[in-house]
CSV table of C-alpha atoms in Angstrom, one decimal:
chain,number,residue,atom,x,y,z
A,1,MET,CA,-43.9,22.9,-57.8
A,2,ARG,CA,-41.9,25.0,-60.0
A,3,HIS,CA,-39.5,26.2,-57.1
A,4,ILE,CA,-39.0,22.3,-56.2
A,5,PHE,CA,-38.5,21.5,-59.7
A,6,SER,CA,-36.0,24.4,-60.3
A,7,GLY,CA,-34.0,23.5,-57.0
A,8,VAL,CA,-33.9,19.6,-57.9
A,9,THR,CA,-32.5,20.7,-61.3
A,10,LEU,CA,-29.7,22.9,-60.2
A,11,LEU,CA,-29.1,20.2,-57.5
A,12,SER,CA,-28.6,17.7,-60.1
A,13,ALA,CA,-26.5,19.7,-62.4
A,14,LEU,CA,-24.0,20.2,-59.7
A,15,PHE,CA,-24.0,16.7,-57.8
A,16,MET,CA,-25.8,14.1,-60.2
A,17,PRO,CA,-24.5,12.5,-63.8
A,18,VAL,CA,-25.4,14.5,-67.0
A,19,TRP,CA,-28.1,12.2,-67.8
A,20,VAL,CA,-30.3,13.1,-64.7
A,21,PHE,CA,-30.0,16.9,-65.3
A,22,LEU,CA,-30.6,16.4,-68.9
A,23,VAL,CA,-34.1,14.4,-68.2
A,24,LEU,CA,-35.0,16.8,-65.7
A,25,ALA,CA,-34.2,19.8,-67.8
A,26,PHE,CA,-36.3,18.3,-70.6
A,27,GLY,CA,-39.4,17.5,-68.3
A,28,PHE,CA,-39.1,21.0,-66.8
A,29,SER,CA,-39.0,22.7,-70.4
A,30,LEU,CA,-41.6,20.5,-71.4
A,31,ARG,CA,-44.2,21.4,-68.4
A,32,TYR,CA,-43.0,25.2,-67.9
A,33,ARG,CA,-41.5,27.9,-69.8
A,34,ALA,CA,-38.5,27.3,-67.7
A,35,TRP,CA,-35.9,30.1,-68.2
A,36,GLU,CA,-34.4,28.3,-65.0
A,37,VAL,CA,-33.2,25.9,-67.2
A,38,ILE,CA,-31.4,28.4,-69.5
A,39,CYS,CA,-29.9,30.0,-66.2
A,40,ILE,CA,-28.9,26.5,-64.9
A,41,ALA,CA,-27.1,25.8,-68.2
A,42,PHE,CA,-25.4,29.0,-68.2
A,43,ILE,CA,-23.8,28.1,-64.8
A,44,ILE,CA,-22.9,24.6,-66.0
A,45,ASP,CA,-21.1,26.4,-68.9
A,46,CYS,CA,-19.5,29.0,-66.0
A,47,ILE,CA,-18.4,26.2,-63.9
A,48,TYR,CA,-17.4,23.7,-66.5
A,49,LEU,CA,-16.7,24.8,-69.7
A,50,SER,CA,-13.4,27.0,-70.6
A,51,THR,CA,-13.7,30.3,-72.4
A,52,ASP,CA,-12.7,28.6,-75.8
A,53,GLY,CA,-15.7,26.3,-75.6
A,54,ILE,CA,-16.3,23.1,-76.9
A,55,PHE,CA,-16.5,22.2,-80.8
A,56,GLY,CA,-15.6,26.0,-81.1
A,57,ILE,CA,-19.1,27.2,-79.2
A,58,PRO,CA,-18.4,29.1,-76.2
A,59,PHE,CA,-21.6,28.8,-74.4
A,60,PHE,CA,-22.6,25.2,-75.7
A,61,ALA,CA,-25.0,24.2,-72.5
A,62,THR,CA,-26.8,27.4,-72.7
A,63,LEU,CA,-27.1,27.3,-76.2
A,64,VAL,CA,-28.5,23.8,-76.3
A,65,ALA,CA,-31.0,25.0,-73.1
A,66,SER,CA,-32.2,27.8,-75.2
A,67,VAL,CA,-32.8,25.5,-78.2
A,68,LEU,CA,-34.8,23.0,-76.1
A,69,VAL,CA,-36.8,25.6,-74.1
A,70,TRP,CA,-38.0,27.7,-77.0
A,71,GLY,CA,-37.9,24.4,-79.5
A,72,LEU,CA,-40.6,22.9,-77.1
A,73,GLU,CA,-42.9,26.2,-77.2
A,74,PRO,CA,-45.3,24.6,-79.7
A,75,LEU,CA,-45.6,21.4,-77.9
A,76,ARG,CA,-46.0,23.1,-74.4
A,77,ASN,CA,-48.8,25.7,-76.0
A,78,ARG,CA,-50.7,22.7,-77.2
A,79,PHE,CA,-50.6,20.7,-74.2
A,80,VAL,CA,-50.3,22.9,-71.0
A,81,PHE,CA,-51.8,26.5,-72.2
A,82,ARG,CA,-55.1,25.4,-74.1
B,1,MET,CA,-55.6,38.0,-64.5
B,2,ASN,CA,-56.8,35.5,-67.0
B,3,SER,CA,-54.8,32.6,-68.6
B,4,PHE,CA,-54.3,34.4,-72.0
B,5,GLN,CA,-52.4,37.6,-70.0
B,6,GLN,CA,-50.6,35.2,-67.7
B,7,ASN,CA,-49.5,33.2,-70.9
B,8,LYS,CA,-48.3,36.3,-72.4
B,9,ARG,CA,-46.6,37.4,-69.4
B,10,SER,CA,-44.5,34.3,-68.9
B,11,ARG,CA,-43.7,34.2,-72.5
B,12,ARG,CA,-42.3,37.9,-72.1
B,13,THR,CA,-40.4,36.7,-68.8
B,14,LEU,CA,-38.7,33.5,-70.6
B,15,LEU,CA,-37.7,36.0,-73.6
B,16,LEU,CA,-36.0,38.9,-71.3
B,17,LEU,CA,-34.3,36.2,-68.9
B,18,THR,CA,-32.9,34.6,-72.4
B,19,LEU,CA,-31.7,37.9,-73.5
B,20,ILE,CA,-30.0,38.8,-70.0
B,21,VAL,CA,-28.3,35.3,-69.9
B,22,PHE,CA,-26.9,36.1,-73.6
B,23,ILE,CA,-25.9,39.5,-72.5
B,24,ILE,CA,-24.1,38.2,-69.3
B,25,ALA,CA,-22.6,35.5,-71.6
B,26,GLY,CA,-21.7,38.2,-74.1
B,27,VAL,CA,-19.8,40.3,-71.4
B,28,ASP,CA,-17.9,37.0,-70.2
B,29,TYR,CA,-16.8,36.4,-73.5
B,30,ALA,CA,-15.5,40.1,-74.2
B,31,SER,CA,-13.9,40.1,-70.7
B,32,ALA,CA,-12.0,36.7,-71.5
B,33,GLY,CA,-14.0,34.7,-69.0
B,34,PHE,CA,-14.1,37.3,-66.0
B,35,VAL,CA,-17.8,36.2,-65.1
B,36,ARG,CA,-17.1,32.5,-65.7
B,37,THR,CA,-14.0,32.6,-63.2
B,38,SER,CA,-16.1,34.6,-60.5
B,39,ILE,CA,-19.2,32.2,-60.3
B,40,ARG,CA,-16.6,29.2,-60.9
B,41,ASP,CA,-14.8,30.6,-57.4
B,42,ALA,CA,-18.0,30.9,-55.7
B,43,VAL,CA,-19.5,27.6,-56.8
B,44,SER,CA,-16.1,25.9,-55.8
B,45,MET,CA,-16.0,27.2,-52.2
B,46,VAL,CA,-19.8,25.9,-51.8
B,47,GLN,CA,-18.9,22.7,-53.3
B,48,GLY,CA,-15.9,22.3,-51.2
B,49,GLY,CA,-17.7,23.1,-48.0
B,50,VAL,CA,-20.3,20.5,-49.0
B,51,PHE,CA,-17.5,17.8,-49.7
B,52,LYS,CA,-16.3,18.5,-46.5
B,53,MET,CA,-19.4,18.4,-44.5
B,54,VAL,CA,-20.2,14.9,-46.4
B,55,SER,CA,-16.8,13.7,-45.6
B,56,ALA,CA,-16.9,14.8,-42.0
B,57,VAL,CA,-20.5,13.1,-41.5
B,58,SER,CA,-19.4,10.0,-43.1
B,59,ALA,CA,-16.1,9.7,-40.7
B,60,ALA,CA,-18.5,10.2,-37.6
B,61,LYS,CA,-18.0,7.6,-35.2
B,62,PRO,CA,-21.8,6.7,-34.5
B,63,LEU,CA,-22.5,5.2,-37.7
B,64,SER,CA,-24.0,1.6,-38.3
B,65,SER,CA,-21.6,-1.5,-38.3
B,66,ARG,CA,-22.9,-2.1,-41.8
B,67,GLN,CA,-21.8,1.1,-43.0
B,68,SER,CA,-18.3,0.7,-41.4
B,69,LEU,CA,-18.0,-2.5,-43.4
B,70,LEU,CA,-19.0,-1.0,-46.7
B,71,ASP,CA,-16.3,1.6,-46.1
B,72,GLU,CA,-13.7,-0.6,-45.3
B,73,ASN,CA,-14.8,-2.8,-48.3
B,74,ALA,CA,-14.4,0.4,-50.3
B,75,ARG,CA,-11.4,1.2,-48.8
B,76,LEU,CA,-9.6,-2.5,-49.3
B,77,LYS,CA,-11.1,-2.2,-52.9
B,78,GLU,CA,-9.3,1.2,-53.4
B,79,GLU,CA,-6.0,-0.2,-52.0
B,80,MET,CA,-6.0,-3.2,-54.3
B,81,ARG,CA,-6.5,-1.0,-57.3
B,82,THR,CA,-3.6,1.3,-56.0
B,83,LEU,CA,-1.4,-1.7,-55.4
B,84,SER,CA,-2.1,-2.9,-59.4
B,85,SER,CA,-1.6,0.6,-60.5
B,86,TYR,CA,1.9,0.3,-58.7
B,87,ALA,CA,2.8,-2.7,-60.7
B,88,ILE,CA,1.9,-1.1,-64.0
B,89,GLN,CA,3.5,2.1,-62.7
B,90,ASN,CA,6.8,-0.2,-62.6
B,91,GLU,CA,6.2,-1.1,-66.4
B,92,ILE,CA,5.8,2.6,-67.0
B,93,LEU,CA,8.9,3.6,-65.3
B,94,LYS,CA,11.0,1.2,-67.3
B,95,ALA,CA,9.6,2.7,-70.3
B,96,GLU,CA,9.9,6.0,-69.1
B,97,ASN,CA,13.6,5.6,-68.4
B,98,ASN,CA,14.3,4.4,-71.8
B,99,ALA,CA,12.2,7.1,-73.3
B,100,LEU,CA,14.2,9.8,-71.2
B,101,ARG,CA,17.4,8.5,-72.3
B,102,SER,CA,16.5,9.1,-75.9
B,103,LEU,CA,15.5,12.6,-75.3
B,104,VAL,CA,17.7,15.2,-76.4
B,105,ARG,CA,16.9,17.9,-74.0
B,106,LEU,CA,15.8,16.2,-70.6
B,107,GLN,CA,14.6,18.4,-68.1
B,108,GLU,CA,15.0,17.7,-64.3
B,109,ASP,CA,11.9,18.4,-62.8
B,110,THR,CA,12.1,18.3,-58.9
B,111,SER,CA,9.2,20.2,-58.0
B,112,PRO,CA,6.8,18.4,-55.4
B,113,GLY,CA,3.6,19.8,-57.0
B,114,ILE,CA,0.8,21.4,-55.4
B,115,SER,CA,-2.0,19.3,-53.8
B,116,ALA,CA,-5.4,20.0,-54.9
B,117,ARG,CA,-8.8,19.0,-53.8
B,118,ILE,CA,-11.1,18.1,-56.5
B,119,VAL,CA,-14.7,20.2,-55.7
B,120,SER,CA,-16.6,19.2,-58.8
B,121,SER,CA,-17.9,15.3,-59.6
B,122,PHE,CA,-16.6,14.0,-62.6
B,123,ARG,CA,-19.9,12.4,-63.4
B,124,SER,CA,-21.4,15.8,-63.5
B,125,SER,CA,-19.1,17.7,-65.7
B,126,PRO,CA,-20.8,17.4,-69.5
B,127,PHE,CA,-17.5,18.5,-71.0
B,128,SER,CA,-14.9,16.0,-69.2
B,129,THR,CA,-13.4,18.8,-67.1
B,130,VAL,CA,-13.3,19.1,-63.2
B,131,VAL,CA,-12.8,21.8,-60.9
B,132,ILE,CA,-9.9,21.9,-58.4
B,133,GLU,CA,-10.0,24.1,-55.0
B,134,VAL,CA,-6.6,26.1,-56.0
B,135,GLY,CA,-6.1,28.9,-58.2
B,136,GLU,CA,-3.8,31.9,-59.0
B,137,SER,CA,-3.0,32.6,-55.2
B,138,ALA,CA,-1.8,29.2,-54.9
B,139,GLY,CA,0.7,29.6,-57.9
B,140,ILE,CA,-1.4,27.5,-60.5
B,141,SER,CA,-1.1,28.8,-64.0
B,142,VAL,CA,-2.8,27.5,-67.5
B,143,GLY,CA,-0.9,24.3,-68.9
B,144,ASP,CA,0.4,23.1,-65.4
B,145,TYR,CA,-0.2,19.2,-65.5
B,146,VAL,CA,-2.7,17.5,-63.2
B,147,VAL,CA,-1.5,14.4,-61.9
B,148,ILE,CA,-3.4,11.5,-59.9
B,149,GLN,CA,-1.9,9.0,-57.6
B,150,GLY,CA,0.4,6.6,-59.5
B,151,GLY,CA,1.7,9.3,-61.4
B,152,PHE,CA,-0.9,9.4,-64.2
B,153,ALA,CA,-1.3,12.9,-65.7
B,154,ILE,CA,-5.1,13.1,-66.3
B,155,GLY,CA,-5.2,16.6,-67.9
B,156,THR,CA,-4.0,20.6,-67.7
B,157,VAL,CA,-5.4,23.6,-66.1
B,158,SER,CA,-7.1,25.4,-68.9
B,159,GLU,CA,-8.6,28.3,-66.9
B,160,VAL,CA,-7.3,29.7,-63.5
B,161,GLY,CA,-9.4,31.7,-61.0
B,162,GLU,CA,-8.5,33.4,-57.9
B,163,ARG,CA,-9.2,30.5,-55.6
B,164,SER,CA,-10.3,27.9,-58.4
B,165,SER,CA,-8.9,26.2,-61.6
B,166,LEU,CA,-10.5,24.2,-64.5
B,167,VAL,CA,-8.9,21.2,-65.6
B,168,THR,CA,-9.6,19.9,-69.1
B,169,LEU,CA,-9.0,16.0,-69.1
B,170,PHE,CA,-7.1,14.5,-72.0
B,171,THR,CA,-10.0,12.5,-72.7
B,172,ALA,CA,-12.1,15.7,-73.4
B,173,PRO,CA,-13.7,15.7,-76.9
B,174,GLU,CA,-11.3,17.5,-79.5
B,175,GLN,CA,-8.4,17.7,-76.8
B,176,THR,CA,-5.2,16.7,-78.4
B,177,VAL,CA,-1.9,15.9,-76.5
B,178,ALA,CA,1.6,14.7,-78.0
B,179,VAL,CA,2.5,11.1,-76.4
B,180,GLN,CA,5.2,8.3,-77.0
B,181,ILE,CA,4.0,4.8,-77.2
B,182,GLY,CA,6.3,2.2,-78.0
B,183,GLY,CA,9.1,5.0,-78.7
B,184,ALA,CA,6.9,6.6,-81.6
B,185,SER,CA,5.5,10.1,-81.1
B,186,VAL,CA,2.2,10.6,-81.8
B,187,GLU,CA,-1.0,12.5,-81.1
B,188,MET,CA,-3.7,11.3,-78.5
B,189,ARG,CA,-7.0,12.6,-79.1
B,190,GLY,CA,-9.7,12.8,-76.4
B,191,ARG,CA,-13.4,11.2,-77.6
B,192,GLY,CA,-14.9,12.0,-74.4
B,193,ALA,CA,-16.4,9.7,-71.8
B,194,GLY,CA,-13.0,8.8,-70.5
B,195,ASN,CA,-11.6,7.5,-73.9
B,196,ALA,CA,-8.7,8.6,-75.8
B,197,VAL,CA,-7.4,7.1,-79.3
B,198,ALA,CA,-4.1,7.5,-81.1
B,199,GLU,CA,-3.1,6.3,-84.6
B,200,LEU,CA,0.4,4.3,-84.9
B,201,PRO,CA,1.8,3.0,-87.5
B,202,ARG,CA,1.3,-0.5,-88.0
B,203,GLU,CA,4.8,-1.4,-87.8
B,204,ILE,CA,5.4,-0.2,-84.6
B,205,VAL,CA,5.2,-3.2,-82.1
B,206,ILE,CA,3.1,-2.6,-79.1
B,207,SER,CA,0.9,-4.5,-76.7
B,208,GLU,CA,-1.6,-4.0,-74.2
B,209,GLY,CA,-0.7,-2.5,-70.8
B,210,ASP,CA,2.2,-0.6,-72.5
B,211,ALA,CA,3.0,3.0,-71.3
B,212,VAL,CA,1.5,5.9,-73.2
B,213,LEU,CA,3.9,8.7,-71.9
B,214,LEU,CA,3.3,12.4,-72.1
B,215,GLN,CA,6.0,14.2,-74.6
B,216,GLY,CA,8.6,15.9,-72.8
B,217,SER,CA,7.3,15.2,-69.3
B,218,ARG,CA,8.1,12.7,-66.5
B,219,PHE,CA,4.5,11.7,-66.5
B,220,ALA,CA,2.3,8.9,-68.1
B,221,ALA,CA,-1.3,9.4,-69.6
B,222,GLY,CA,-2.3,6.0,-69.1
B,223,VAL,CA,-1.5,2.7,-70.5
B,224,VAL,CA,-2.5,1.0,-74.1
B,225,GLY,CA,-5.6,-0.7,-73.9
B,226,ARG,CA,-7.5,-2.3,-76.7
B,227,ILE,CA,-5.7,-2.2,-80.3
B,228,GLU,CA,-7.6,-2.1,-83.4
B,229,SER,CA,-5.4,-3.3,-86.7
B,230,THR,CA,-6.8,-4.4,-90.3
B,231,PRO,CA,-4.6,-5.5,-93.0
B,232,ALA,CA,-6.0,-3.0,-95.3
B,233,ASN,CA,-5.0,0.1,-93.0
B,234,ALA,CA,-1.8,1.1,-92.8
B,235,SER,CA,-2.2,2.4,-89.3
B,236,LYS,CA,-3.5,0.9,-86.2
B,237,ARG,CA,-5.9,2.6,-83.4
B,238,VAL,CA,-4.8,2.5,-79.9
B,239,PHE,CA,-7.2,3.0,-76.9
B,240,VAL,CA,-5.5,4.7,-74.2
B,241,VAL,CA,-6.8,3.7,-70.6
B,242,VAL,CA,-5.9,5.0,-67.2
B,243,PRO,CA,-5.6,1.8,-65.0
B,244,VAL,CA,-6.6,4.1,-61.8
B,245,SER,CA,-10.1,4.6,-61.3
B,246,ILE,CA,-10.4,8.9,-62.0
B,247,GLN,CA,-13.9,9.0,-60.6
B,248,SER,CA,-12.8,7.7,-57.1
B,249,GLU,CA,-10.1,10.4,-56.6
B,250,ARG,CA,-10.7,13.4,-54.5
B,251,PHE,CA,-7.1,15.0,-54.6
B,252,VAL,CA,-4.9,15.7,-57.4
B,253,THR,CA,-1.4,17.0,-57.7
B,254,VAL,CA,-0.7,19.9,-60.0
B,255,PHE,CA,3.0,20.5,-61.3
B,256,PRO,CA,3.3,23.9,-62.5
B,257,GLY,CA,5.2,24.3,-65.6
B,258,ALA,CA,5.8,21.0,-66.0
B,259,LEU,CA,6.8,21.0,-69.3
């Protein structure tokens, strides 16, 4: 299940509108400790973002994904790893 | 292994992989984008292959008549859009002609440009950027103008790899470019999601559909869309739009050193 989730999230990052990726990444991070989301966000940064970054942040998507995955840790602990 | 140990192990994996990603990011930053240009080159090859495959399959003969009618419908719509963009283009050329006359240093750019396939989707990019299938090996360099049909420049090359390049659209957040609207030189600022605005003094007379020309080049960045003006404000806000559907574009032309 996890492999399917990560494959679909990766494909959505490359070929689907941004919101699809965001929804999948959120769902994936909520269910699993999804290090895959951080890796996919890093790939997004590498493909679509220049070295200068956006708003002065060079790895914007990676940072957002890290905050998402680590930020959902308490919620995930409460609902998934009881 | 019990669930507590499993939980601990998965947490350690997450921490380790987060660290690895950030170390690679650090290496990329220190090497001025070596990692990202390599990844972009590789992904561009894969995406280019996928797009070629999809277009080959959709162009195959044994498709249903419904599909061919849909295709023809889309093609005719696109043709209509192109023709209306030519009409606007005429107006732009008139304005461009006047603007060029007023330029002190007129540069004659007769370079034919380099055609390039867009290998990433406009919809997938969260940063208003696209990847094109040509790079350093084709003579592309940073700052080159990227032009779509109808002569509209949509952005500039912001990063170049061996076989791919990153194009930042003028509508990208924080992206600024000098333009001429109604004879006035102003700065156009991108706001993301295909929007760009410029502030113009209120006394400059402009109307919807007027050309927005890139300063010092022969290309248009779009046309004037909505104009917001209030009596209390000394300037008016001009929303710039591109009359051609950028998302349907599959090819662009890159003009090296167009400035």
